[in-house]
Amino acid sequence: MALIQFGSSCVAQWGILRPQFAVKAYYPSRLESHQDNSISQINCLGALRSSMFSHGSLPFLSLTGNSRNTHSRRGARFTVRADTDFYSVLGVSKTATKAEIKSAYRKLARSYHPDVNKDSGAEDKFKEISNAYEILSDDEKRSLYDRYGEAGDYSNPFDLFESLFEGMGGMGGMGGGMGSRGSRSRAIDGEDEYYSLILDFKEAVFGVEKEIEISRLESCGTCNGSGAKAGTKPTKCKTCGGQGQVVASTRTPLGVFQQVMTCSQCNGTGEISKPCGACSGDGRVRRTKRISLKVPAGVDSGSRLRVRGEGNAGKRGGSSGDLFAVIEVIPDPVLKRDDTNILYTCKISYVDAILGTTLKVPTVDGVVDLKVPAGTQPSTTLVMAKKGVPVLNKSKMRGDQLVRVQVEIPKRLSKEEKKLVEELADMSKNKVANSRR
């Protein structure tokens, strides 16, 4: 197969006698198949349809075969989904800096954290916020998202065309309806699960091993994961005709927008069975499990730890999803974090600023002596090398602790203090006068 530039269109070609897909640029919801100057229109279910998708919408044709939450990895199909505006999710502009994005994420994450916000929709909102931050905080992913939208990071145009023919008898032609691999043989991978992991400041800096209790869907032992009541046989779903998918149409000013969706009656299996009483037909039951989670040094709020295979169990032999532990760090009341650096503010008297002094400064390694040189000016920043946060996945590299010095000027002086300061002022004036002679 080759992807060929043809004017303002892109053509995917498998051979002289094979069909070609020309993705037209002039209409935002049409994709046409050309062979021997004849035109036929198909949708991803193999039926004749009138609404397809343009070159402009190509990046938004999402391969659900790559998604762990929808279809099998054995046969990828594509669906069309409304593109999420991650910038709006975080409430920032498209020109926002990484620091602004991080600040917006932290603010929203604290508001919608499931341990803080008990509203029913808080957990889903927290996941949406975390997903948006994961994309926009990564320069490469953000660049792809800005160009192609939410699905642009993951879609492969060659896989897309192959997936279109997968359900119609393979790549040998348009075929007659659905191919031999119907929905009955399609395994469904399990969904990913998310766990909110709260760490204190030092745990995030140095890393920690935590034992956590997670809740996930595991295969039902009563029906062995089939979802069917013992002794019964499944029948073809009447809603989707056994395909496991339905087409939802929405009329817009640009035409009719069609979206392929999982059938809600059979949950994408294409079959209806008398449900198992233990799992209500899902084939899975929710159980809790305790696992040990090793958190590396240098994580921060918004960091995600992935534990493969610890998500929800798959259906019909599908792989289990993954567990994502989303990190939330409790701020330290004294030490502030700025990436791998730690910020600390101390106050000294004007006398100590003039004469110099030694301070006891708190760090993540304990209290350390810091020498303040004589003549230190207000707002001077002193650097304590390698007293900051270890670089994530490079624990031998550390940031610095930056100490900002604030010089306190007393509002009131005793008579003796005032007299001494006046004498000092006179000496300073005489010194300046002598220097001008």
Coordinates of C-alpha atoms in Angstrom, one line a residue:
M1 CA 0.0 0.0 0.0
A2 CA 1.2 3.5 -0.8
L3 CA 0.0 7.0 0.2
I4 CA 0.2 9.2 -2.9
Q5 CA -0.3 13.0 -3.1
F6 CA -2.9 13.7 -5.8
G7 CA -3.5 17.5 -6.2
S8 CA -5.1 18.6 -3.0
S9 CA -6.1 15.0 -2.2
C10 CA -4.2 12.1 -0.6
V11 CA -4.7 8.6 -2.2
A12 CA -4.0 5.3 -0.6
Q13 CA -3.4 2.6 -3.3
W14 CA -2.9 -1.1 -2.9
G15 CA -2.6 -2.1 -6.5
I16 CA -3.9 -1.5 -10.1
L17 CA -7.1 -3.4 -9.6
R18 CA -7.6 -2.5 -6.0
P19 CA -9.7 0.4 -4.8
Q20 CA -8.3 3.8 -4.1
F21 CA -9.4 6.1 -1.4
A22 CA -9.2 9.8 -2.4
V23 CA -9.7 12.0 0.5
K24 CA -11.4 15.1 -0.9
A25 CA -10.5 18.5 0.5
Y26 CA -13.5 20.5 -0.8
Y27 CA -16.3 19.1 1.5
P28 CA -15.7 18.5 5.2
S29 CA -17.7 15.3 5.5
R30 CA -17.1 13.2 2.4
L31 CA -14.7 10.4 1.6
E32 CA -15.1 8.8 -1.8
S33 CA -13.8 5.4 -3.1
H34 CA -12.8 5.4 -6.8
Q35 CA -12.3 2.4 -9.1
D36 CA -12.6 2.4 -12.9
N37 CA -14.2 5.9 -12.7
S38 CA -17.1 4.6 -10.7
I39 CA -17.9 6.0 -7.2
S40 CA -19.3 4.1 -4.3
Q41 CA -19.6 5.4 -0.7
I42 CA -19.1 3.1 2.3
N43 CA -18.9 3.5 6.0
C44 CA -16.8 1.6 8.5
L45 CA -19.5 -1.0 9.0
G46 CA -19.4 -2.0 5.3
A47 CA -22.9 -0.6 4.5
L48 CA -23.5 2.0 1.8
R49 CA -23.7 5.5 3.3
S50 CA -23.8 9.0 2.0
S51 CA -21.7 10.8 4.5
M52 CA -17.9 10.4 4.7
F53 CA -15.0 12.4 5.9
S54 CA -12.6 14.8 4.3
H55 CA -8.9 15.3 4.2
G56 CA -9.4 18.1 6.7
S57 CA -11.0 15.7 9.2
L58 CA -8.6 12.8 8.5
P59 CA -6.6 13.4 11.7
F60 CA -9.8 13.0 13.7
L61 CA -10.5 9.5 12.4
S62 CA -9.4 7.7 15.5
L63 CA -8.3 4.1 15.5
T64 CA -10.3 2.5 18.1
G65 CA -8.1 -0.6 17.8
N66 CA -5.4 1.4 19.5
S67 CA -7.8 2.3 22.4
R68 CA -7.8 -0.1 25.3
N69 CA -11.4 1.0 26.2
T70 CA -13.3 0.2 23.1
H71 CA -12.4 -2.6 20.6
S72 CA -10.1 -5.5 20.1
R73 CA -6.5 -5.2 19.0
R74 CA -7.0 -8.1 16.6
G75 CA -9.1 -6.0 14.2
A76 CA -8.9 -2.2 14.3
R77 CA -11.8 -0.2 13.1
F78 CA -12.1 3.6 13.1
T79 CA -14.6 5.9 14.6
V80 CA -15.1 9.6 14.4
R81 CA -15.2 11.5 17.7
A82 CA -15.7 15.1 18.6
D83 CA -12.3 16.6 19.3
T84 CA -11.7 17.7 22.9
D85 CA -10.3 21.2 23.4
F86 CA -7.6 20.5 26.1
Y87 CA -6.8 24.2 26.4
S88 CA -10.5 24.9 27.4
V89 CA -10.4 21.9 29.8
L90 CA -7.5 23.6 31.7
G91 CA -8.8 27.1 31.1
V92 CA -5.7 28.4 29.3
S93 CA -5.0 30.0 26.0
K94 CA -3.4 28.2 23.1
T95 CA -0.3 30.3 23.6
A96 CA 0.0 29.5 27.3
T97 CA 3.5 28.7 28.6
K98 CA 4.3 25.4 30.3
A99 CA 4.4 27.2 33.7
E100 CA 0.9 28.6 33.1
I101 CA -0.4 25.2 32.0
K102 CA 1.1 23.6 35.1
S103 CA -0.4 26.2 37.4
A104 CA -3.8 25.8 35.9
Y105 CA -3.6 22.1 36.2
R106 CA -2.7 22.2 39.9
K107 CA -5.5 24.6 40.7
L108 CA -8.1 22.4 38.9
A109 CA -6.7 19.2 40.2
R110 CA -7.1 20.4 43.8
S111 CA -10.7 21.4 43.1
Y112 CA -11.7 18.1 41.5
H113 CA -9.5 15.7 43.3
P114 CA -11.8 12.7 44.3
D115 CA -10.5 12.8 47.9
V116 CA -11.6 16.5 48.2
N117 CA -14.5 16.8 45.9
K118 CA -17.2 14.2 46.6
D119 CA -19.5 15.2 43.6
S120 CA -20.4 12.3 41.4
G121 CA -18.7 13.9 38.3
A122 CA -15.6 15.0 40.1
E123 CA -13.6 11.8 39.3
D124 CA -14.4 12.0 35.6
K125 CA -13.5 15.7 35.5
F126 CA -10.2 14.9 37.4
K127 CA -9.4 12.3 34.7
E128 CA -10.2 14.8 31.9
I129 CA -8.0 17.4 33.5
S130 CA -5.1 14.9 34.0
N131 CA -5.4 13.8 30.4
A132 CA -5.3 17.3 29.1
Y133 CA -2.2 18.1 31.3
E134 CA -0.4 15.0 30.1
I135 CA -0.7 16.1 26.5
L136 CA -0.1 19.9 26.9
S137 CA 2.8 19.5 29.3
D138 CA 4.7 17.4 26.8
D139 CA 6.3 19.4 24.0
E140 CA 6.0 16.7 21.3
K141 CA 2.5 15.6 22.2
R142 CA 1.4 19.2 22.4
S143 CA 2.8 20.0 18.9
L144 CA 1.0 17.0 17.5
Y145 CA -2.2 18.0 19.3
D146 CA -2.0 21.6 18.0
R147 CA -1.7 20.2 14.4
Y148 CA -4.1 17.3 14.5
G149 CA -6.3 17.5 17.6
E150 CA -6.9 14.8 20.1
A151 CA -6.7 11.9 17.8
G152 CA -3.7 13.2 15.9
D153 CA -1.2 11.8 18.4
Y154 CA -2.2 8.2 17.8
S155 CA -3.6 7.7 14.3
N156 CA -1.7 6.1 11.5
P157 CA -3.1 6.8 8.1
F158 CA -2.0 3.4 6.8
D159 CA -3.7 1.6 9.6
L160 CA -6.8 3.6 9.0
F161 CA -7.2 2.4 5.4
E162 CA -6.4 -1.2 6.4
S163 CA -8.9 -1.1 9.2
L164 CA -11.6 0.1 6.7
F165 CA -11.2 -3.1 4.7
E166 CA -10.6 -5.4 7.7
G167 CA -14.3 -5.9 8.2
M168 CA -15.1 -6.5 4.5
G169 CA -13.1 -9.6 3.6
G170 CA -9.6 -8.1 4.0
M171 CA -7.6 -6.1 1.5
G172 CA -8.7 -8.0 -1.6
G173 CA -11.6 -5.7 -2.6
M174 CA -14.7 -4.0 -1.4
G175 CA -16.3 -7.3 -0.4
G176 CA -19.9 -8.0 0.3
G177 CA -20.8 -6.7 3.7
M178 CA -19.0 -7.7 6.9
G179 CA -16.0 -10.1 6.7
S180 CA -15.8 -13.5 8.3
R181 CA -14.4 -12.0 11.5
G182 CA -17.6 -10.9 13.1
S183 CA -18.0 -9.3 16.4
R184 CA -18.5 -12.7 18.1
S185 CA -14.8 -13.5 17.7
R186 CA -13.6 -10.1 18.7
A187 CA -11.9 -9.8 22.1
I188 CA -12.4 -6.6 24.0
D189 CA -9.5 -5.2 26.1
G190 CA -10.2 -4.0 29.6
E191 CA -10.4 -0.4 30.5
D192 CA -7.7 1.5 32.3
E193 CA -8.2 2.3 36.0
Y194 CA -7.0 5.5 37.8
Y195 CA -5.9 5.9 41.4
S196 CA -5.2 9.2 43.1
L197 CA -2.0 8.9 45.0
I198 CA -1.3 11.6 47.6
L199 CA 2.3 12.1 48.7
D200 CA 3.9 14.5 51.1
F201 CA 6.7 16.8 49.9
K202 CA 9.7 14.7 50.9
E203 CA 8.1 11.5 49.5
A204 CA 7.8 13.2 46.1
V205 CA 11.4 14.4 46.3
F206 CA 13.1 11.2 47.4
G207 CA 10.6 8.6 46.2
V208 CA 8.8 6.0 48.3
E209 CA 7.3 2.6 48.1
K210 CA 3.6 2.5 49.0
E211 CA 1.2 -0.3 49.5
I212 CA -2.2 0.7 48.0
E213 CA -5.6 -0.9 47.7
I214 CA -7.1 -0.7 44.3
S215 CA -10.6 -1.5 43.0
R216 CA -10.9 -3.1 39.6
L217 CA -13.1 -5.4 37.5
E218 CA -12.0 -9.1 37.5
S219 CA -13.3 -12.0 35.5
C220 CA -16.5 -13.5 37.0
G221 CA -15.9 -16.9 38.4
T222 CA -19.5 -18.0 38.2
C223 CA -19.8 -17.7 34.4
N224 CA -16.0 -17.8 33.6
G225 CA -16.2 -14.4 32.1
S226 CA -18.8 -15.1 29.5
G227 CA -21.5 -13.0 31.1
A228 CA -24.2 -15.6 30.3
K229 CA -26.3 -17.6 32.7
A230 CA -25.2 -21.3 32.8
G231 CA -27.1 -23.5 30.4
T232 CA -28.2 -20.7 28.0
K233 CA -27.1 -19.8 24.5
P234 CA -26.6 -16.2 23.2
T235 CA -28.8 -14.8 20.4
K236 CA -27.9 -12.2 17.8
C237 CA -28.5 -8.6 18.9
K238 CA -31.5 -7.1 17.1
T239 CA -30.4 -3.5 17.6
C240 CA -27.0 -3.8 15.7
G241 CA -27.7 -6.9 13.7
G242 CA -24.9 -8.7 15.4
Q243 CA -22.2 -6.2 14.4
G244 CA -21.7 -4.7 17.8
Q245 CA -21.8 -1.2 16.5
V246 CA -24.4 1.3 15.4
V247 CA -24.3 4.6 13.5
A248 CA -25.6 7.8 15.2
S249 CA -26.4 10.7 12.9
T250 CA -26.4 14.4 13.8
R251 CA -27.5 17.1 11.4
T252 CA -25.1 20.1 11.3
P253 CA -24.9 23.2 9.1
L254 CA -22.2 21.3 7.2
G255 CA -24.3 18.3 6.6
V256 CA -25.1 15.1 8.4
F257 CA -22.4 14.0 10.8
Q258 CA -22.3 10.2 11.4
Q259 CA -20.5 8.6 14.3
V260 CA -19.9 4.9 14.8
M261 CA -20.7 3.9 18.3
T262 CA -20.6 0.7 20.4
C263 CA -24.1 -0.8 20.6
S264 CA -25.5 -0.1 24.0
Q265 CA -27.8 -3.2 24.0
C266 CA -25.0 -5.8 23.6
N267 CA -22.1 -3.6 24.7
G268 CA -20.3 -4.3 21.5
T269 CA -20.5 -8.1 21.5
G270 CA -23.2 -8.5 18.9
E271 CA -25.0 -11.0 21.1
I272 CA -27.6 -11.0 23.7
S273 CA -27.5 -13.5 26.5
K274 CA -29.5 -14.2 29.6
P275 CA -27.3 -12.5 32.1
C276 CA -25.3 -14.2 34.8
G277 CA -26.7 -13.4 38.2
A278 CA -23.3 -12.8 39.8
C279 CA -22.0 -10.2 37.3
S280 CA -25.3 -9.0 35.7
G281 CA -24.0 -10.1 32.3
D282 CA -20.8 -8.1 32.2
G283 CA -18.6 -11.1 32.7
R284 CA -16.7 -9.2 35.3
V285 CA -17.1 -8.4 39.0
R286 CA -15.5 -5.6 41.0
R287 CA -13.0 -6.7 43.6
T288 CA -10.3 -5.0 45.7
K289 CA -6.6 -5.9 45.6
R290 CA -3.5 -4.6 47.5
I291 CA -0.4 -3.9 45.4
S292 CA 3.0 -2.4 46.1
L293 CA 3.8 0.7 44.1
K294 CA 7.3 2.1 43.8
V295 CA 7.3 5.9 43.3
P296 CA 10.6 7.2 41.8
A297 CA 12.4 10.3 43.2
G298 CA 11.5 13.6 41.6
V299 CA 7.8 13.1 40.8
D300 CA 5.4 16.1 41.1
S301 CA 1.7 16.8 41.0
G302 CA 0.4 15.6 37.7
S303 CA 2.9 12.8 37.3
R304 CA 1.5 9.5 36.3
L305 CA 2.8 6.1 37.2
R306 CA 1.7 3.2 34.9
V307 CA 1.3 -0.3 36.2
R308 CA 0.7 -2.6 33.3
G309 CA -2.1 -5.2 33.6
E310 CA -3.5 -4.0 36.8
G311 CA -6.6 -2.3 35.2
N312 CA -9.9 -3.9 34.5
A313 CA -10.0 -7.4 33.0
G314 CA -10.8 -7.8 29.3
K315 CA -13.7 -9.6 27.8
R316 CA -13.6 -12.7 25.6
G317 CA -10.0 -13.1 26.1
G318 CA -9.0 -9.5 25.8
S319 CA -6.0 -8.1 27.6
S320 CA -6.4 -6.4 31.0
G321 CA -6.1 -2.6 31.1
D322 CA -3.5 -0.7 33.0
L323 CA -3.5 1.2 36.3
F324 CA -2.5 4.8 36.3
A325 CA -1.5 6.3 39.6
V326 CA -2.0 10.1 39.4
I327 CA 0.3 11.9 41.8
E328 CA -0.8 14.8 44.0
V329 CA 1.8 16.4 46.2
I330 CA 1.0 18.1 49.5
P331 CA 2.9 21.4 49.5
D332 CA 5.5 22.1 52.2
P333 CA 4.7 25.1 54.4
V334 CA 8.3 26.4 54.2
L335 CA 10.0 25.0 51.1
K336 CA 8.5 25.7 47.7
R337 CA 9.3 23.7 44.6
D338 CA 10.1 25.1 41.2
D339 CA 10.8 22.2 38.9
T340 CA 13.9 20.6 40.3
N341 CA 14.9 23.6 42.4
I342 CA 13.6 24.4 45.9
L343 CA 12.9 27.9 47.0
Y344 CA 13.3 29.2 50.5
T345 CA 13.1 32.8 51.9
C346 CA 14.9 33.9 55.0
K347 CA 15.0 37.2 56.9
I348 CA 18.1 38.8 58.4
S349 CA 18.7 42.1 60.3
Y350 CA 20.3 45.1 58.5
V351 CA 23.3 44.6 60.9
D352 CA 23.7 41.0 59.7
A353 CA 23.4 42.1 56.1
I354 CA 26.2 44.7 56.7
L355 CA 28.5 42.5 58.8
G356 CA 27.6 39.0 57.4
T357 CA 26.4 36.0 59.4
T358 CA 25.7 32.3 59.4
L359 CA 22.1 31.0 59.2
K360 CA 20.5 27.6 60.0
V361 CA 18.6 26.8 56.8
P362 CA 16.1 24.0 56.5
T363 CA 16.5 21.7 53.5
V364 CA 15.0 18.4 52.4
D365 CA 18.3 16.8 53.7
G366 CA 17.9 18.5 57.1
V367 CA 19.1 21.8 58.6
V368 CA 22.3 23.1 56.9
D369 CA 24.5 26.1 57.8
L370 CA 24.5 28.8 55.2
K371 CA 27.1 31.6 55.2
V372 CA 25.7 35.1 54.4
P373 CA 28.5 37.3 53.2
A374 CA 29.1 40.8 54.5
G375 CA 27.4 43.5 52.4
T376 CA 24.5 41.3 51.3
Q377 CA 21.9 43.4 49.5
P378 CA 18.1 43.0 49.9
S379 CA 16.5 40.3 47.7
T380 CA 19.9 38.6 47.1
T381 CA 19.6 35.0 46.1
L382 CA 22.2 32.5 47.5
V383 CA 22.6 29.1 45.9
M384 CA 22.9 25.9 47.9
A385 CA 24.2 23.5 45.2
K386 CA 22.6 20.1 44.8
K387 CA 20.2 20.6 47.7
G388 CA 17.1 20.5 45.4
V389 CA 15.0 17.8 43.9
P390 CA 16.5 14.8 42.0
V391 CA 15.8 14.8 38.3
L392 CA 13.1 12.2 37.5
N393 CA 14.6 8.9 36.4
K394 CA 18.1 10.4 36.9
S395 CA 18.3 10.3 40.7
K396 CA 22.1 11.1 40.7
M397 CA 21.3 14.6 39.2
R398 CA 19.7 17.2 41.6
G399 CA 18.6 20.7 41.4
D400 CA 19.6 23.5 43.8
Q401 CA 18.1 25.2 46.8
L402 CA 17.8 28.9 46.2
V403 CA 17.7 31.1 49.3
R404 CA 16.3 34.6 48.9
V405 CA 17.5 37.0 51.6
Q406 CA 15.1 39.6 52.9
V407 CA 16.7 42.4 54.9
E408 CA 14.5 43.6 57.8
I409 CA 14.7 47.4 58.5
P410 CA 13.4 48.2 62.0
K411 CA 10.5 50.6 62.2
R412 CA 11.5 51.8 65.7
L413 CA 15.0 52.3 67.3
S414 CA 16.0 52.8 70.9
K415 CA 17.9 56.0 71.7
E416 CA 21.2 54.1 71.8
E417 CA 20.5 52.5 68.4
K418 CA 19.4 55.7 66.8
K419 CA 22.5 57.5 68.1
L420 CA 24.8 54.8 66.7
V421 CA 23.0 54.9 63.3
E422 CA 23.4 58.7 63.2
E423 CA 27.1 58.4 64.0
L424 CA 27.4 55.8 61.2
A425 CA 25.5 58.2 58.9
D426 CA 27.9 61.1 59.7
M427 CA 30.9 58.8 59.1
S428 CA 29.4 57.8 55.7
K429 CA 28.9 61.5 54.8
N430 CA 32.4 62.4 55.7
K431 CA 33.8 59.5 53.7
V432 CA 31.9 60.6 50.6
A433 CA 33.1 64.2 51.1
N434 CA 36.7 63.2 51.4
S435 CA 36.4 61.0 48.3
R436 CA 35.4 64.0 46.2
R437 CA 38.4 66.1 47.2

